[in-house]
Amino acid sequence: MMKRHLPVFILIFIFAANVFGQDSTEKDLVKKAEFVIKLIKNTEWPAENAGGNDTFVISVIGQASFVGKLRDLAATDTKLKKTIEIKALSVDDDFSGSNIIFMGENDLSTLAQVLKRIENRPILTITDIDGLARYGVIVELVSDNEGKGKVDFIINKMVMKKAGLNISEDLIKQAKKTYGK
């Protein structure tokens, strides 16, 4: 009798694991989107790149599901002083109008090309790919392995300053780690 039900139990277990995994991923996407909006509120751009026309542009490379979460959150946040435009772009697109680039693409050589193209420009770069803050991304989002329900992050202050950006000291103090002075 038990042998007959074993495949059913295995299927139920796999289904439950997938459902709970998707829920966790969904929560992670929401937390990351909330953090990106928080960064907008806590970062100063040079006057010429501050989105002077009342529109602020976030470009997302990879992670198509993240684009939707950002759009939903930006549309409902009443404390934002500007209209937020979210663009899903590829690495070959023009980033000149971007204020933020979120790099969710896992191809490191491709991301290196993007970083080279925007080097020293006032664009806040963000990723959730492990280790990239050491290599030129300004903000690296770190997985919440401790179950705290918040986004941990690393800031590369040297790259931030080269880009002419200023993230608030209060937010920098909350970083798990910082690089540069």
C-alpha positions as a printed NumPy array, in Angstrom:
array([[  0.   ,   0.   ,   0.   ],
       [  2.768,   2.432,   0.941],
       [  4.668,   1.791,  -2.3  ],
       [  1.605,   2.728,  -4.324],
       [  1.304,   6.136,  -2.622],
       [  4.994,   6.983,  -2.622],
       [  4.972,   8.6  ,  -6.127],
       [  1.985,  10.724,  -5.087],
       [  3.809,  11.907,  -1.961],
       [  6.892,  12.73 ,  -4.011],
       [  4.831,  14.772,  -6.489],
       [  3.108,  16.631,  -3.65 ],
       [  6.481,  17.37 ,  -2.048],
       [  7.957,  18.676,  -5.325],
       [  4.86 ,  20.799,  -5.998],
       [  4.934,  22.264,  -2.473],
       [  8.643,  23.053,  -2.757],
       [  8.054,  24.872,  -6.052],
       [  5.122,  26.858,  -4.691],
       [  6.988,  27.929,  -1.574],
       [ 10.099,  28.684,  -3.624],
       [  8.107,  30.943,  -5.944],
       [  6.577,  32.728,  -2.976],
       [ 10.021,  33.345,  -1.535],
       [ 11.29 ,  34.603,  -4.884],
       [  8.246,  36.853,  -5.203],
       [  8.929,  38.31 ,  -1.748],
       [ 12.591,  38.795,  -2.648],
       [ 11.648,  40.696,  -5.813],
       [  9.311,  42.965,  -3.852],
       [ 11.978,  43.633,  -1.193],
       [ 14.561,  44.434,  -3.881],
       [ 12.137,  46.755,  -5.683],
       [ 11.362,  48.524,  -2.385],
       [ 15.077,  48.954,  -1.794],
       [ 15.63 ,  50.462,  -5.259],
       [ 12.883,  53.012,  -4.531],
       [ 14.537,  53.699,  -1.158],
       [ 17.834,  54.311,  -2.972],
       [ 16.173,  56.882,  -5.23 ],
       [ 14.979,  58.774,  -2.169],
       [ 18.42 ,  58.601,  -0.516],
       [ 20.72 ,  59.41 ,  -3.443],
       [ 21.702,  62.775,  -4.891],
       [ 22.579,  63.023,  -8.574],
       [ 24.49 ,  65.915, -10.155],
       [ 22.074,  68.578, -11.41 ],
       [ 22.62 ,  67.669, -15.074],
       [ 21.59 ,  64.022, -14.498],
       [ 18.951,  64.378, -11.802],
       [ 16.099,  63.771, -14.194],
       [ 15.436,  67.472, -14.587],
       [ 12.33 ,  66.874, -16.689],
       [ 10.308,  65.296, -13.849],
       [ 10.975,  61.777, -15.156],
       [ 13.459,  59.422, -13.552],
       [ 14.631,  56.422, -15.625],
       [ 15.476,  52.989, -14.228],
       [ 16.864,  50.579, -16.818],
       [ 16.785,  46.854, -16.057],
       [ 19.044,  44.36 , -17.83 ],
       [ 17.737,  40.814, -17.395],
       [ 15.177,  39.731, -14.764],
       [ 12.025,  40.655, -16.671],
       [  9.875,  39.869, -13.617],
       [ 11.732,  42.601, -11.71 ],
       [ 10.565,  45.218, -14.223],
       [  6.927,  44.544, -13.298],
       [  7.61 ,  44.75 ,  -9.567],
       [  9.388,  48.085,  -9.982],
       [  6.553,  49.47 , -12.113],
       [  3.942,  48.401,  -9.559],
       [  5.86 ,  49.923,  -6.674],
       [  6.758,  53.171,  -8.462],
       [  3.116,  53.656,  -9.465],
       [  1.9  ,  53.352,  -5.878],
       [  4.628,  55.243,  -3.987],
       [  3.19 ,  58.659,  -3.152],
       [  6.453,  60.019,  -1.693],
       [  8.329,  60.024,  -4.996],
       [  8.688,  63.536,  -6.361],
       [  9.216,  62.398,  -9.944],
       [  7.566,  60.068, -12.389],
       [  9.526,  56.831, -12.569],
       [  9.958,  55.225, -15.977],
       [ 11.091,  51.596, -15.939],
       [ 12.755,  50.254, -19.092],
       [ 13.666,  46.658, -19.875],
       [ 16.873,  46.931, -21.894],
       [ 19.516,  44.656, -23.304],
       [ 23.226,  45.224, -22.97 ],
       [ 23.408,  46.635, -26.503],
       [ 20.877,  49.416, -25.849],
       [ 21.643,  53.078, -25.164],
       [ 21.786,  53.898, -21.441],
       [ 22.328,  57.644, -21.848],
       [ 18.955,  58.635, -20.358],
       [ 19.222,  56.257, -17.4  ],
       [ 19.557,  57.39 , -13.808],
       [ 19.782,  53.813, -12.493],
       [ 20.792,  50.568, -14.177],
       [ 19.802,  47.334, -12.443],
       [ 21.951,  44.486, -13.721],
       [ 20.227,  41.152, -13.358],
       [ 21.981,  39.532, -16.306],
       [ 24.35 ,  36.758, -15.22 ],
       [ 26.82 ,  37.004, -18.101],
       [ 29.731,  38.729, -16.378],
       [ 31.587,  39.657, -19.57 ],
       [ 28.435,  41.39 , -20.821],
       [ 28.058,  43.305, -17.556],
       [ 31.704,  44.332, -17.744],
       [ 30.982,  45.878, -21.158],
       [ 28.052,  47.843, -19.706],
       [ 30.162,  49.097, -16.79 ],
       [ 32.892,  50.198, -19.198],
       [ 30.379,  52.089, -21.382],
       [ 28.951,  54.04 , -18.439],
       [ 32.166,  54.437, -16.448],
       [ 32.355,  57.722, -14.497],
       [ 28.865,  58.752, -15.644],
       [ 26.267,  59.725, -13.018],
       [ 24.354,  56.455, -13.223],
       [ 23.661,  54.418, -10.091],
       [ 24.438,  50.769, -10.842],
       [ 22.732,  48.04 ,  -8.817],
       [ 22.983,  44.252,  -9.001],
       [ 22.029,  41.176,  -7.039],
       [ 24.927,  39.183,  -8.477],
       [ 27.388,  38.119,  -5.799],
       [ 30.73 ,  39.921,  -5.713],
       [ 30.149,  42.641,  -8.32 ],
       [ 30.492,  45.574,  -5.912],
       [ 34.213,  44.77 ,  -5.833],
       [ 34.352,  45.14 ,  -9.612],
       [ 32.603,  48.426, -10.326],
       [ 28.91 ,  48.129,  -9.434],
       [ 27.905,  50.763,  -6.883],
       [ 25.28 ,  48.79 ,  -4.925],
       [ 25.207,  45.01 ,  -4.592],
       [ 22.098,  43.483,  -3.056],
       [ 22.959,  40.517,  -0.849],
       [ 20.75 ,  37.469,  -0.361],
       [ 18.901,  37.343,   2.942],
       [ 20.31 ,  34.067,   4.22 ],
       [ 19.529,  34.899,   7.824],
       [ 15.775,  35.241,   7.282],
       [ 15.624,  38.819,   8.584],
       [ 13.181,  39.851,   5.872],
       [ 15.271,  42.833,   4.807],
       [ 17.671,  43.536,   1.994],
       [ 21.33 ,  43.563,   2.919],
       [ 23.626,  45.478,   0.624],
       [ 27.21 ,  46.411,  -0.124],
       [ 28.246,  49.853,  -1.402],
       [ 31.323,  50.69 ,  -3.453],
       [ 31.901,  54.272,  -2.287],
       [ 34.87 ,  54.825,  -4.582],
       [ 32.833,  54.085,  -7.729],
       [ 29.909,  56.101,  -6.307],
       [ 32.141,  59.164,  -5.938],
       [ 33.675,  58.724,  -9.412],
       [ 30.137,  58.716, -10.807],
       [ 29.391,  61.991,  -9.   ],
       [ 26.647,  60.427,  -6.876],
       [ 26.004,  60.846,  -3.182],
       [ 24.138,  58.174,  -1.22 ],
       [ 23.049,  59.43 ,   2.203],
       [ 25.381,  58.612,   5.082],
       [ 22.441,  57.154,   7.016],
       [ 21.921,  54.565,   4.296],
       [ 25.652,  53.899,   3.906],
       [ 25.858,  53.153,   7.642],
       [ 23.243,  50.426,   7.147],
       [ 25.379,  48.672,   4.52 ],
       [ 26.662,  45.233,   5.371],
       [ 30.006,  46.249,   3.869],
       [ 31.543,  49.187,   2.002],
       [ 34.483,  49.443,  -0.387],
       [ 36.537,  52.614,  -0.78 ],
       [ 36.532,  55.787,   1.265]])
